[in-house]
């Protein structure tokens, strides 16, 4: 009786383990896909009262571009302010939030006029060589319809 | 029994009256500049009224009468619909023995955007440009003694002053905005 019960139990346990593994295999990649679908939230900070224009980066190629821009940037040795984003009226930079926790990209990044602010475990300031990262994010905003030509002119003019 | 009810009534009245009491807010930017939820989700209208909603409040939205154009008159009227009071002819906001409304100022970048300033308890002015940090400096980095003369960038139209029922606790203003 005991031997019979054990034989019956073993396949049940195996089935349960198989089901668990299958569930993990199905859930984990779908979670990763959801994270990528949620993407990077990009906000162009230019308004005070109205909500700022924003868009989402969901393309893998663009994730790589963001990763590359940040990893290639050299650290700015001296930066005496708490943040690169100025409290002024008019265009004041771009904020990128990685709430989806896409691997290799910091939790939050901001860029303004040649400096990138990275917020991870510790805050650091990097050099945005020739403003390339900021231009890339602005061009994406234009492509994705988050900003129009009038807004672009204001951004370029710093107004 | 009657005496107990009367005491409770007086207590309730006192609490209600104190709750509606308006106070001038001090300048204390650290509450707003958390680099997270409060900073990013509260704009100049929130800051001006010293009221945290986390909704990027819009003039008139709470009253179902949001502004329809980015002009002084449209945004001003929307704020009035929310209950922000028109500045009396005396130029001073309503003041009682233990209550004083706070002066706020509206400016507009015509067809583009609007912005609010608030007067702090030291008489100087401060503001919060959108989702960025609250500050008591203007675009030139100078303290703001008057929003009329401050460097406001493209916010060229000065629309006027209104009165808001604030609180001396940050984020706890009494106006109904959203």
XYZ file of C-alpha atoms in Angstrom:
337
model
C 0.000 0.000 0.000
C 2.814 2.348 0.973
C 4.846 1.522 -2.154
C 1.765 2.061 -4.296
C 1.124 5.482 -2.691
C 4.710 6.590 -3.250
C 4.577 5.542 -6.905
C 1.385 7.552 -7.322
C 2.879 10.590 -5.565
C 6.124 10.732 -7.602
C 4.460 11.442 -10.969
C 2.245 14.054 -9.297
C 5.287 15.895 -7.909
C 7.011 15.653 -11.291
C 3.950 17.058 -13.011
C 3.791 19.907 -10.511
C 7.489 20.754 -11.074
C 6.997 20.615 -14.846
C 3.989 22.935 -14.580
C 5.971 25.350 -12.409
C 8.912 25.389 -14.843
C 6.538 25.934 -17.763
C 4.857 28.789 -15.905
C 8.222 30.440 -15.121
C 9.350 30.014 -18.750
C 6.142 31.668 -19.927
C 5.897 34.433 -17.329
C 9.528 35.644 -17.214
C 9.936 36.380 -20.952
C 6.476 37.960 -21.047
C 7.484 40.216 -18.135
C 10.609 41.229 -20.028
C 8.512 41.915 -23.122
C 6.109 44.032 -21.040
C 9.057 46.032 -19.671
C 10.290 46.726 -23.186
C 6.769 47.552 -24.314
C 6.480 50.029 -21.439
C 9.843 51.390 -22.597
C 11.621 54.588 -21.666
C 9.513 57.616 -20.819
C 11.016 60.758 -22.307
C 9.805 64.217 -21.205
C 10.833 67.456 -22.882
C 10.759 70.028 -20.086
C 9.596 73.284 -21.613
C 6.214 74.284 -20.170
C 5.275 75.479 -16.711
C 1.486 75.213 -16.573
C 0.682 72.924 -19.492
C 1.851 69.326 -19.345
C 5.233 68.868 -21.032
C 5.444 66.945 -24.307
C 6.474 63.334 -23.794
C 6.955 60.113 -25.725
C 8.006 56.519 -25.161
C 10.983 54.689 -26.619
C 10.081 51.038 -27.171
C 12.444 50.060 -30.000
C 15.359 47.776 -29.093
C 17.680 49.613 -31.498
C 16.936 52.855 -29.684
C 17.519 51.242 -26.278
C 20.974 50.336 -27.579
C 21.525 53.894 -28.778
C 20.622 55.249 -25.314
C 22.866 52.689 -23.596
C 25.716 53.505 -25.983
C 25.384 57.267 -25.518
C 25.554 56.955 -21.734
C 28.298 54.337 -21.535
C 30.502 56.220 -24.007
C 30.162 59.544 -22.211
C 33.082 60.652 -20.052
C 32.475 61.723 -16.473
C 32.504 65.460 -15.849
C 35.134 65.985 -13.197
C 33.692 69.171 -11.728
C 30.025 69.957 -11.439
C 28.998 72.137 -8.521
C 25.198 72.032 -8.879
C 22.779 69.442 -7.484
C 21.090 69.018 -10.862
C 21.667 70.040 -14.464
C 18.004 70.982 -14.896
C 17.620 74.731 -14.284
C 14.527 76.164 -12.558
C 13.802 78.695 -15.257
C 10.920 79.518 -17.555
C 11.427 78.074 -21.039
C 13.246 74.991 -22.305
C 15.214 73.334 -19.505
C 16.280 69.909 -20.717
C 15.049 66.379 -21.212
C 14.248 63.709 -18.629
C 14.398 59.973 -19.395
C 12.805 57.583 -16.911
C 13.415 53.854 -16.986
C 10.489 52.675 -14.888
C 10.370 49.476 -16.924
C 13.873 48.701 -15.608
C 15.347 47.941 -19.021
C 18.742 46.354 -18.444
C 21.835 48.479 -18.844
C 19.970 51.797 -18.661
C 20.007 53.896 -15.456
C 16.788 54.465 -13.491
C 16.694 58.115 -14.535
C 18.726 60.306 -16.848
C 18.501 63.992 -17.677
C 20.346 65.953 -20.327
C 20.748 69.685 -20.863
C 23.230 71.772 -22.807
C 26.214 69.435 -22.857
C 25.796 67.575 -19.580
C 24.095 64.286 -18.789
C 22.895 63.641 -15.239
C 22.661 59.969 -14.348
C 20.660 58.823 -11.364
C 21.307 55.262 -10.315
C 22.606 54.104 -6.964
C 24.693 57.264 -7.063
C 24.297 60.452 -9.037
C 26.953 61.346 -11.608
C 27.457 63.930 -14.311
C 28.742 63.050 -17.779
C 29.779 65.079 -20.805
C 27.293 65.052 -23.678
C 29.851 65.538 -26.464
C 28.541 68.064 -29.031
C 25.088 67.690 -27.483
C 24.661 64.446 -29.440
C 22.470 62.670 -26.862
C 20.199 65.685 -26.395
C 19.856 66.085 -30.183
C 19.039 62.394 -30.555
C 16.211 62.659 -27.996
C 14.884 65.860 -29.600
C 14.925 64.265 -33.062
C 13.021 61.269 -31.720
C 10.463 63.639 -30.178
C 9.992 65.227 -33.595
C 9.769 61.843 -35.375
C 7.241 60.515 -32.887
C 5.114 63.656 -33.101
C 5.628 64.702 -29.472
C 6.848 68.141 -30.561
C 6.273 70.252 -33.677
C 8.498 72.687 -35.565
C 7.337 75.617 -33.422
C 8.391 73.776 -30.260
C 11.659 72.749 -31.895
C 12.466 76.374 -32.657
C 11.752 77.327 -29.037
C 14.020 74.501 -27.802
C 16.830 75.606 -30.121
C 16.335 79.202 -29.082
C 16.283 78.216 -25.419
C 12.950 79.964 -24.904
C -27.020 65.800 27.533
C -27.878 69.168 25.935
C -24.720 70.718 27.367
C -22.637 67.859 25.958
C -24.171 68.328 22.481
C -23.577 72.078 22.636
C -19.937 71.543 23.595
C -19.496 69.103 20.720
C -21.124 71.607 18.373
C -18.811 74.411 19.465
C -15.815 72.096 19.128
C -16.870 71.043 15.619
C -17.454 74.683 14.618
C -14.035 75.675 15.957
C -12.283 72.836 14.119
C -14.108 73.689 10.865
C -13.316 77.374 11.227
C -9.644 76.646 11.890
C -9.557 74.285 8.895
C -10.699 77.096 6.598
C -8.204 79.538 8.095
C -5.862 80.952 5.438
C -2.192 81.462 6.219
C 0.780 82.754 4.278
C 3.209 79.997 3.297
C 6.929 80.283 4.021
C 9.422 79.643 1.227
C 10.471 76.044 1.792
C 11.411 74.458 -1.517
C 12.695 71.137 -0.163
C 9.130 69.796 0.178
C 8.524 70.322 -3.560
C 12.013 69.452 -4.807
C 11.997 65.740 -4.002
C 13.246 64.733 -7.453
C 10.263 62.384 -7.696
C 6.483 62.265 -7.386
C 5.903 65.682 -5.829
C 8.316 67.563 -8.070
C 7.314 65.960 -11.373
C 3.534 65.888 -10.850
C 2.902 69.332 -9.392
C 3.250 72.456 -11.514
C 3.196 76.227 -11.041
C -0.570 76.238 -10.365
C -0.099 73.655 -7.606
C 2.807 75.590 -6.136
C 1.098 78.967 -6.470
C -1.851 77.677 -4.462
C 0.472 75.690 -2.184
C -1.625 72.629 -2.945
C -0.189 69.228 -3.804
C -2.482 67.177 -6.055
C 0.039 65.101 -8.047
C -2.092 65.805 -11.133
C -0.284 68.772 -12.749
C -3.328 70.873 -11.847
C -4.939 73.007 -14.543
C -6.896 76.221 -13.900
C -10.635 75.551 -14.025
C -10.385 71.774 -14.314
C -11.718 71.127 -10.801
C -14.680 73.391 -11.507
C -15.345 71.869 -14.935
C -14.449 75.200 -16.537
C -10.897 74.794 -17.828
C -9.286 77.581 -19.852
C -9.953 77.377 -23.580
C -7.046 79.452 -24.831
C -3.653 80.504 -23.540
C -4.548 84.119 -22.925
C -4.659 86.144 -19.729
C -8.456 86.372 -19.655
C -9.097 82.679 -20.314
C -6.643 81.341 -17.707
C -7.597 84.068 -15.187
C -11.328 83.267 -15.473
C -10.642 79.539 -15.185
C -8.764 80.125 -11.930
C -11.617 82.276 -10.615
C -13.996 79.394 -11.457
C -11.825 77.203 -9.206
C -12.480 79.641 -6.368
C -9.284 81.710 -6.500
C -10.470 85.187 -5.566
C -10.093 88.370 -7.565
C -7.779 90.859 -5.801
C -9.876 93.575 -4.114
C -9.495 97.169 -5.302
C -7.442 97.879 -2.182
C -4.650 95.779 -3.684
C -4.556 93.687 -0.519
C -5.834 90.129 -0.156
C -8.580 89.583 2.477
C -7.148 89.561 5.971
C -8.733 88.799 9.334
C -7.425 88.620 12.871
C -6.090 85.102 12.435
C -6.488 84.539 8.714
C -4.856 86.044 5.650
C -5.166 85.049 2.014
C -2.045 84.719 -0.097
C -1.376 86.881 -3.133
C -0.663 84.940 -6.342
C 0.254 86.306 -9.766
C -0.580 85.035 -13.245
C 1.587 85.561 -16.324
C 1.136 84.189 -19.829
C 3.324 83.382 -22.801
C 0.613 84.229 -25.346
C -0.693 81.167 -27.202
C 1.982 79.060 -25.587
C 1.716 78.571 -21.837
C 0.859 80.208 -18.506
C 2.727 80.529 -15.198
C 1.959 81.369 -11.546
C 3.979 82.981 -8.774
C 3.093 83.099 -5.078
C 4.024 85.569 -2.375
C 5.689 83.970 0.629
C 5.387 85.065 4.238
C 8.552 87.185 3.917
C 6.952 89.323 1.209
C 9.192 87.945 -1.556
C 7.949 85.775 -4.419
C 8.683 82.209 -5.481
C 7.526 79.841 -8.206
C 7.848 76.357 -9.659
C 8.392 76.106 -13.420
C 6.416 72.958 -14.336
C 7.977 69.700 -13.212
C 11.270 71.328 -12.256
C 12.334 72.536 -8.835
C 10.611 75.334 -6.928
C 12.785 78.424 -6.639
C 12.750 82.002 -5.374
C 14.916 83.210 -8.265
C 13.943 84.513 -11.696
C 15.452 83.653 -15.109
C 18.384 85.949 -14.363
C 19.065 84.285 -11.017
C 17.786 87.251 -9.009
C 15.446 87.068 -5.978
C 11.903 88.046 -6.972
C 10.632 91.150 -5.222
C 7.894 91.629 -7.833
C 6.683 89.217 -10.542
C 5.913 92.265 -12.671
C 9.590 93.186 -12.993
C 11.176 89.711 -12.718
C 12.882 88.151 -15.732
C 10.126 85.839 -16.978
C 11.623 84.700 -20.280
C 8.883 84.349 -22.882
C 6.055 84.847 -20.382
C 5.643 88.428 -21.449
C 2.013 89.157 -20.496
C 1.457 90.097 -16.874
C -2.216 89.263 -16.198
C -2.678 90.390 -12.601
C -2.972 89.256 -9.017
C -5.476 86.971 -7.305
C -5.931 85.741 -3.737
C -5.573 82.125 -2.674
C -6.448 80.508 0.651
C -3.166 78.834 1.508
C -1.693 77.217 4.595
C 1.643 77.604 6.315
C 2.250 73.877 5.794
C 3.759 73.130 2.381
C 1.367 71.444 -0.048
C -1.643 71.955 2.218
C -3.397 74.921 0.581
C -7.175 75.070 0.920
C -8.263 75.850 -2.643
C -10.001 73.131 -4.667
C -7.816 72.646 -7.703
C -7.049 69.613 -9.844
